[in-house]
Amino acid sequence: MLLGGAPCGDAALNLALSHAPLVAGMILVAPGGLTPALKSPWAQRAAWYASRLPDAMLLPLGRFANRFVRASLNSMVKDPATLPEPVVEEFVRLAREPRGTLGYTRYNQATIGRDRILNDLSDRVAEIDAPALFFHGAEDPLVDPEGSRRATAAMPDARLVMVPNCGHWAQVEQHDRFMAEAVHFLMEVDGLN
């Protein structure tokens, strides 16, 4: 069973494509890897240029930006009040570590092209026959929910739960609904439903 969100989502999809017998099912929360390009060509080009800055500039810029990580987090979700304070504190703590931006920096460098997203699997997801549950906030400002819609329609055994009034951290913002959907899905995969 694979569980993946944003960067982990495209890793889970790639694993399902390359090692299908190992994958009994997937729960994908706002997965990356399902968008051909950013919505704006200008934003695509700007993101590409930014990802190409040398580490000597990128890492200090990331550390500076992470001083404002709470505001950034608030812009990712629909209602910041839905986030448990311990989750927020841990997110802030990890983001403010000296190398806290390195993972996303490397991910962006590997996936953002000048005119397109390099890890787009939209044209291949139909090959995945493992059961899949997509759980996506309808108002996700970071990962376009349309990618989950298209993937669900293309895959032979996929179901989409599009959560209204919810942003990028759907599994946290709507925790009870996520848990109910995940348990139901897991029981179906195990043949208990």
mmCIF file of N, CA, C and O in Angstrom, residues 53-66 98-103 105-106:
data_model
loop_
_atom_site.group_PDB
_atom_site.id
_atom_site.type_symbol
_atom_site.label_atom_id
_atom_site.label_comp_id
_atom_site.label_asym_id
_atom_site.label_seq_id
_atom_site.Cartn_x
_atom_site.Cartn_y
_atom_site.Cartn_z
ATOM 1 N N LEU A 53 18.811 28.888 -9.720
ATOM 2 C CA LEU A 53 19.779 29.682 -8.976
ATOM 3 C C LEU A 53 20.762 28.742 -8.285
ATOM 4 O O LEU A 53 20.402 27.626 -7.895
ATOM 5 N N PRO A 54 21.996 29.163 -8.096
ATOM 6 C CA PRO A 54 22.962 28.306 -7.400
ATOM 7 C C PRO A 54 22.596 28.148 -5.918
ATOM 8 O O PRO A 54 21.957 29.024 -5.334
ATOM 9 N N ASP A 55 23.005 27.036 -5.342
ATOM 10 C CA ASP A 55 22.711 26.776 -3.931
ATOM 11 C C ASP A 55 23.169 27.913 -3.030
ATOM 12 O O ASP A 55 22.525 28.202 -2.021
ATOM 13 N N ALA A 56 24.265 28.560 -3.389
ATOM 14 C CA ALA A 56 24.783 29.650 -2.564
ATOM 15 C C ALA A 56 23.765 30.786 -2.441
ATOM 16 O O ALA A 56 23.801 31.555 -1.479
ATOM 17 N N MET A 57 22.835 30.881 -3.392
ATOM 18 C CA MET A 57 21.753 31.869 -3.306
ATOM 19 C C MET A 57 20.451 31.230 -2.832
ATOM 20 O O MET A 57 19.737 31.795 -2.009
ATOM 21 N N LEU A 58 20.132 30.053 -3.375
ATOM 22 C CA LEU A 58 18.847 29.409 -3.072
ATOM 23 C C LEU A 58 18.684 29.071 -1.602
ATOM 24 O O LEU A 58 17.622 29.312 -1.022
ATOM 25 N N LEU A 59 19.687 28.482 -1.006
ATOM 26 C CA LEU A 59 19.554 28.037 0.380
ATOM 27 C C LEU A 59 19.403 29.203 1.357
ATOM 28 O O LEU A 59 18.510 29.172 2.211
ATOM 29 N N PRO A 60 20.195 30.285 1.242
ATOM 30 C CA PRO A 60 19.946 31.429 2.125
ATOM 31 C C PRO A 60 18.579 32.080 1.865
ATOM 32 O O PRO A 60 17.906 32.500 2.809
ATOM 33 N N LEU A 61 18.158 32.133 0.599
ATOM 34 C CA LEU A 61 16.821 32.660 0.302
ATOM 35 C C LEU A 61 15.743 31.795 0.941
ATOM 36 O O LEU A 61 14.761 32.308 1.487
ATOM 37 N N GLY A 62 15.919 30.486 0.886
ATOM 38 C CA GLY A 62 14.973 29.575 1.523
ATOM 39 C C GLY A 62 14.924 29.762 3.026
ATOM 40 O O GLY A 62 13.849 29.777 3.630
ATOM 41 N N ARG A 63 16.107 29.921 3.642
ATOM 42 C CA ARG A 63 16.142 30.142 5.097
ATOM 43 C C ARG A 63 15.447 31.455 5.447
ATOM 44 O O ARG A 63 14.712 31.540 6.427
ATOM 45 N N PHE A 64 15.670 32.491 4.637
ATOM 46 C CA PHE A 64 15.005 33.766 4.888
ATOM 47 C C PHE A 64 13.493 33.608 4.743
ATOM 48 O O PHE A 64 12.727 34.056 5.585
ATOM 49 N N ALA A 65 13.058 32.962 3.678
ATOM 50 C CA ALA A 65 11.627 32.759 3.451
ATOM 51 C C ALA A 65 11.000 31.963 4.585
ATOM 52 O O ALA A 65 9.837 32.210 4.957
ATOM 53 N N ASN A 66 11.735 31.022 5.143
ATOM 54 C CA ASN A 66 11.186 30.185 6.206
ATOM 55 C C ASN A 66 10.986 30.934 7.521
ATOM 56 O O ASN A 66 10.369 30.418 8.440
ATOM 57 N N PRO A 98 18.557 24.438 9.488
ATOM 58 C CA PRO A 98 19.484 25.019 8.508
ATOM 59 C C PRO A 98 19.338 24.460 7.091
ATOM 60 O O PRO A 98 19.474 25.181 6.122
ATOM 61 N N ARG A 99 19.034 23.188 6.946
ATOM 62 C CA ARG A 99 18.888 22.610 5.610
ATOM 63 C C ARG A 99 17.421 22.257 5.326
ATOM 64 O O ARG A 99 17.117 21.393 4.516
ATOM 65 N N GLY A 100 16.519 22.973 5.999
ATOM 66 C CA GLY A 100 15.102 22.687 5.908
ATOM 67 C C GLY A 100 14.498 22.872 4.526
ATOM 68 O O GLY A 100 13.452 22.307 4.224
ATOM 69 N N THR A 101 15.133 23.646 3.686
ATOM 70 C CA THR A 101 14.587 23.882 2.341
ATOM 71 C C THR A 101 15.196 22.966 1.290
ATOM 72 O O THR A 101 14.756 22.967 0.141
ATOM 73 N N LEU A 102 16.185 22.191 1.676
ATOM 74 C CA LEU A 102 16.946 21.426 0.685
ATOM 75 C C LEU A 102 16.090 20.415 -0.077
ATOM 76 O O LEU A 102 16.210 20.291 -1.298
ATOM 77 N N GLY A 103 15.216 19.697 0.602
ATOM 78 C CA GLY A 103 14.398 18.687 -0.062
ATOM 79 C C GLY A 103 13.519 19.276 -1.160
ATOM 80 O O GLY A 103 13.512 18.789 -2.299
ATOM 81 N N THR A 105 13.899 22.169 -2.545
ATOM 82 C CA THR A 105 14.768 22.790 -3.552
ATOM 83 C C THR A 105 15.177 21.764 -4.593
ATOM 84 O O THR A 105 15.055 22.003 -5.799
ATOM 85 N N ARG A 106 15.627 20.599 -4.140
ATOM 86 C CA ARG A 106 16.046 19.556 -5.087
ATOM 87 C C ARG A 106 14.859 19.028 -5.899
ATOM 88 O O ARG A 106 14.983 18.756 -7.084
#
